[in-house]
């Protein structure tokens, strides 16, 4: 895989059900070995990640993963707890309460974005399930994210075994249509080859989230 493509990958060890300290260390070693600039971890791995803080890999931490149904205040408190525990996080990925948003509670998303940004003082990304959202709601969500100065949108939790549609190339294009170049788009789903990653980027993704077990990442 070319260096240009590797720079657009975010390597993650979630949604593994059980992540050990060794799993976390291996995630960073794989990122370093492949020239991958960012990783996404869960809050329980933050202490294990601290030894890699000065090695050039930026760390994203997931919040309210994978369901996102908790209220905005609790998500903000989770971020404050993470910040008190460790300073390893460079950014936070917050699972958005999309179902609540689509049921008419649009202000809840704005409050969620606002409180999480205030709690961290760091870039905040929203995790959604883009393939499950009709255009009307997807456009509204993107508009709210831009207004609240969210950094970007991760298009899926990639959490199994939920029986939901995974975002594909068309969903990347849909989101791109609404965010233009104002938000970072991070594709998530099943990537089995370099071609899959390239196709996602050509469709408008700025980055692609890949699980550490994926064969396209060298051990």
CSV table of C-alpha atoms in Angstrom, one decimal:
chain,number,residue,atom,x,y,z
A,1,UNK,CA,0.0,0.0,0.0
A,2,UNK,CA,1.4,3.4,-0.9
A,3,UNK,CA,2.5,5.9,1.7
A,4,UNK,CA,-0.2,8.4,0.5
A,5,UNK,CA,-3.0,5.9,1.2
A,6,UNK,CA,-1.5,4.8,4.5
A,7,UNK,CA,-1.6,8.4,5.7
A,8,UNK,CA,-5.4,8.4,5.2
A,9,UNK,CA,-6.0,5.4,7.4
A,10,UNK,CA,-7.1,5.4,11.0
A,11,UNK,CA,-6.3,2.1,12.7
A,12,UNK,CA,-8.5,0.8,15.5
A,13,UNK,CA,-8.9,-2.1,17.9
A,14,UNK,CA,-12.5,-1.4,18.5
A,15,UNK,CA,-15.1,-2.9,18.3
A,16,UNK,CA,-13.2,-5.9,19.7
A,17,UNK,CA,-15.1,-7.2,22.8
A,18,UNK,CA,-12.0,-7.5,25.0
A,19,UNK,CA,-8.9,-5.4,24.6
A,20,UNK,CA,-5.8,-6.1,26.7
A,21,UNK,CA,-2.8,-3.9,27.3
A,22,UNK,CA,-0.9,-6.0,24.8
A,23,UNK,CA,-3.6,-5.5,22.2
A,24,UNK,CA,-3.3,-1.7,22.6
A,25,UNK,CA,0.5,-1.8,22.3
A,26,UNK,CA,0.3,-3.9,19.2
A,27,UNK,CA,-2.2,-1.4,17.7
A,28,UNK,CA,0.4,1.4,18.1
A,29,UNK,CA,3.3,-0.8,16.8
A,30,UNK,CA,1.3,-1.6,13.7
A,31,UNK,CA,0.5,2.1,13.2
A,32,UNK,CA,4.2,2.9,13.5
A,33,UNK,CA,5.3,0.1,11.3
A,34,UNK,CA,2.9,1.1,8.5
A,35,UNK,CA,3.3,4.9,8.8
A,36,UNK,CA,-0.4,5.3,9.9
A,37,UNK,CA,-0.8,8.7,11.6
A,38,UNK,CA,-3.9,8.1,13.8
A,39,UNK,CA,-5.4,5.4,15.9
A,40,UNK,CA,-8.8,5.1,17.7
A,41,UNK,CA,-9.0,3.4,21.1
A,42,UNK,CA,-11.5,3.0,23.9
A,43,UNK,CA,-11.2,4.8,27.2
A,44,UNK,CA,-9.9,1.7,29.0
A,45,UNK,CA,-6.8,1.6,26.8
A,46,UNK,CA,-5.7,5.2,27.5
A,47,UNK,CA,-3.1,4.3,30.2
A,48,UNK,CA,-1.6,1.6,28.0
A,49,UNK,CA,-1.3,4.1,25.2
A,50,UNK,CA,0.7,6.7,27.2
A,51,UNK,CA,4.1,5.2,26.3
A,52,UNK,CA,3.4,6.0,22.7
A,53,UNK,CA,2.5,9.7,23.2
A,54,UNK,CA,5.7,11.1,21.8
A,55,UNK,CA,6.1,8.7,18.9
A,56,UNK,CA,4.2,10.6,16.3
A,57,UNK,CA,0.9,8.7,16.3
A,58,UNK,CA,-2.2,10.7,17.2
A,59,UNK,CA,-4.8,9.2,19.5
A,60,UNK,CA,-8.6,9.3,19.2
A,61,UNK,CA,-10.7,8.1,22.1
A,62,UNK,CA,-14.3,6.8,21.6
A,63,UNK,CA,-17.1,8.1,23.8
A,64,UNK,CA,-20.5,6.5,24.4
A,65,UNK,CA,-19.5,3.7,22.0
A,66,UNK,CA,-21.3,2.0,20.4
A,67,UNK,CA,-24.9,3.1,21.1
A,68,UNK,CA,-24.7,6.8,21.9
A,69,UNK,CA,-28.0,6.8,23.7
A,70,UNK,CA,-26.8,8.5,26.9
A,71,UNK,CA,-27.6,12.1,27.4
A,72,UNK,CA,-25.2,14.9,26.4
A,73,UNK,CA,-24.2,15.7,29.9
A,74,UNK,CA,-23.0,12.1,30.5
A,75,UNK,CA,-21.0,12.1,27.3
A,76,UNK,CA,-19.3,15.4,28.4
A,77,UNK,CA,-18.6,13.9,31.8
A,78,UNK,CA,-17.1,10.8,30.2
A,79,UNK,CA,-14.7,13.1,28.3
A,80,UNK,CA,-13.8,15.0,31.5
A,81,UNK,CA,-13.1,11.7,33.2
A,82,UNK,CA,-10.9,10.7,30.4
A,83,UNK,CA,-9.0,14.0,30.6
A,84,UNK,CA,-8.6,13.5,34.3
A,85,UNK,CA,-7.3,10.0,33.8
A,86,UNK,CA,-4.8,10.7,31.0
A,87,UNK,CA,-3.8,13.4,28.5
A,88,UNK,CA,-3.2,10.9,25.7
A,89,UNK,CA,-6.3,11.9,23.7
A,90,UNK,CA,-5.7,14.2,20.8
A,91,UNK,CA,-9.3,14.0,19.7
A,92,UNK,CA,-12.6,12.4,20.7
A,93,UNK,CA,-15.0,10.4,18.7
A,94,UNK,CA,-18.5,10.7,20.2
A,95,UNK,CA,-21.3,8.2,19.2
A,96,UNK,CA,-24.2,10.5,18.3
A,97,UNK,CA,-27.8,9.9,19.5
A,98,UNK,CA,-29.0,9.7,15.9
A,99,UNK,CA,-32.2,7.9,16.7
A,100,UNK,CA,-33.2,10.6,19.1
A,101,UNK,CA,-32.2,13.2,16.6
A,102,UNK,CA,-34.4,11.7,13.9
A,103,UNK,CA,-37.3,11.5,16.3
A,104,UNK,CA,-37.5,15.3,16.4
A,105,UNK,CA,-35.0,16.2,19.1
A,106,UNK,CA,-32.6,18.1,16.9
A,107,UNK,CA,-31.4,20.4,19.7
A,108,UNK,CA,-30.1,17.4,21.5
A,109,UNK,CA,-27.4,16.8,18.9
A,110,UNK,CA,-26.3,20.5,19.0
A,111,UNK,CA,-26.1,20.3,22.8
A,112,UNK,CA,-24.2,17.1,22.6
A,113,UNK,CA,-21.6,18.6,20.2
A,114,UNK,CA,-21.3,21.8,22.3
A,115,UNK,CA,-20.8,20.1,25.7
A,116,UNK,CA,-18.3,17.6,24.4
A,117,UNK,CA,-16.2,20.3,22.7
A,118,UNK,CA,-16.3,22.3,25.9
A,119,UNK,CA,-15.4,19.3,28.0
A,120,UNK,CA,-12.3,18.5,26.0
A,121,UNK,CA,-11.0,21.6,24.3
A,122,UNK,CA,-10.0,19.2,21.6
A,123,UNK,CA,-11.4,18.2,18.2
A,124,UNK,CA,-14.6,16.3,18.4
A,125,UNK,CA,-15.9,13.9,15.7
A,126,UNK,CA,-19.4,12.4,15.6
A,127,UNK,CA,-20.0,8.7,14.9
A,128,UNK,CA,-23.2,8.0,13.0
A,129,UNK,CA,-24.8,5.3,10.9
A,130,UNK,CA,-25.0,7.1,7.6
A,131,UNK,CA,-26.5,4.2,5.6
A,132,UNK,CA,-29.5,4.1,8.0
A,133,UNK,CA,-30.3,7.8,7.6
A,134,UNK,CA,-32.6,9.3,5.0
A,135,UNK,CA,-31.2,12.3,3.1
A,136,UNK,CA,-33.4,14.7,5.0
A,137,UNK,CA,-32.0,13.8,8.4
A,138,UNK,CA,-28.5,13.3,7.1
A,139,UNK,CA,-28.5,16.8,5.6
A,140,UNK,CA,-29.8,18.3,8.9
A,141,UNK,CA,-27.2,16.4,10.9
A,142,UNK,CA,-24.4,17.7,8.7
A,143,UNK,CA,-25.7,21.2,9.0
A,144,UNK,CA,-25.8,21.0,12.8
A,145,UNK,CA,-22.3,19.5,12.9
A,146,UNK,CA,-20.9,22.4,10.7
A,147,UNK,CA,-22.7,25.0,12.8
A,148,UNK,CA,-21.3,23.5,16.1
A,149,UNK,CA,-17.8,23.4,14.5
A,150,UNK,CA,-17.5,19.6,14.8
A,151,UNK,CA,-14.2,18.4,13.2
A,152,UNK,CA,-15.7,15.5,11.2
A,153,UNK,CA,-18.0,12.6,10.9
A,154,UNK,CA,-17.2,8.9,11.2
A,155,UNK,CA,-19.8,7.1,9.0
A,156,UNK,CA,-20.4,4.0,11.1
A,157,UNK,CA,-19.6,2.4,14.5
A,158,UNK,CA,-18.7,-0.8,12.5
A,159,UNK,CA,-20.1,-2.6,15.6
A,160,UNK,CA,-21.3,-6.1,15.2
A,161,UNK,CA,-23.5,-8.0,15.4
A,162,UNK,CA,-26.1,-5.2,14.9
A,163,UNK,CA,-28.2,-6.1,11.9
A,164,UNK,CA,-27.8,-2.7,10.1
A,165,UNK,CA,-26.7,-1.6,6.7
A,166,UNK,CA,-23.1,-0.7,6.4
A,167,UNK,CA,-22.2,2.6,4.6
A,168,UNK,CA,-20.9,2.1,1.1
A,169,UNK,CA,-19.5,4.3,-1.6
A,170,UNK,CA,-22.9,6.0,-2.3
A,171,UNK,CA,-23.2,6.9,1.4
A,172,UNK,CA,-19.8,8.6,1.3
A,173,UNK,CA,-21.0,10.6,-1.7
A,174,UNK,CA,-24.2,11.5,0.1
A,175,UNK,CA,-22.3,12.9,3.1
A,176,UNK,CA,-19.8,14.7,0.9
A,177,UNK,CA,-22.7,16.5,-0.9
A,178,UNK,CA,-23.8,18.0,2.4
A,179,UNK,CA,-20.5,18.8,4.1
A,180,UNK,CA,-18.5,19.9,1.0
A,181,UNK,CA,-15.0,20.4,2.4
A,182,UNK,CA,-16.2,21.8,5.8
A,183,UNK,CA,-16.0,18.6,7.7
A,184,UNK,CA,-13.7,15.6,7.6
A,185,UNK,CA,-15.4,12.4,6.3
A,186,UNK,CA,-14.1,9.2,7.7
A,187,UNK,CA,-15.4,6.0,6.0
A,188,UNK,CA,-16.0,2.9,8.1
A,189,UNK,CA,-17.1,-0.6,7.1
A,190,UNK,CA,-15.5,-3.7,5.5
A,191,UNK,CA,-12.2,-3.0,3.8
A,192,UNK,CA,-10.6,-6.1,2.4
A,193,UNK,CA,-8.1,-4.6,-0.1
A,194,UNK,CA,-6.2,-1.5,-1.0
A,195,UNK,CA,-8.7,-1.0,-3.8
A,196,UNK,CA,-11.6,-0.7,-1.2
A,197,UNK,CA,-9.7,2.1,0.5
A,198,UNK,CA,-8.8,3.9,-2.7
A,199,UNK,CA,-12.5,3.7,-3.9
A,200,UNK,CA,-13.7,5.2,-0.6
A,201,UNK,CA,-11.2,8.1,-0.8
A,202,UNK,CA,-12.1,8.7,-4.5
A,203,UNK,CA,-15.7,8.9,-3.5
A,204,UNK,CA,-15.0,11.7,-1.0
A,205,UNK,CA,-13.7,10.2,2.2
A,206,UNK,CA,-10.8,12.1,3.8
A,207,UNK,CA,-9.8,9.1,5.8
A,208,UNK,CA,-10.8,5.4,6.3
A,209,UNK,CA,-11.1,3.6,9.6
A,210,UNK,CA,-9.6,0.1,9.4
A,211,UNK,CA,-9.5,-2.6,12.1
A,212,UNK,CA,-6.0,-3.8,13.2
A,213,UNK,CA,-6.8,-7.3,12.0
A,214,UNK,CA,-7.4,-6.2,8.4
A,215,UNK,CA,-5.0,-8.0,6.0
A,216,UNK,CA,-4.1,-4.8,4.2
A,217,UNK,CA,-2.2,-3.6,7.3
A,218,UNK,CA,1.2,-5.3,7.8
A,219,UNK,CA,1.8,-7.0,11.1
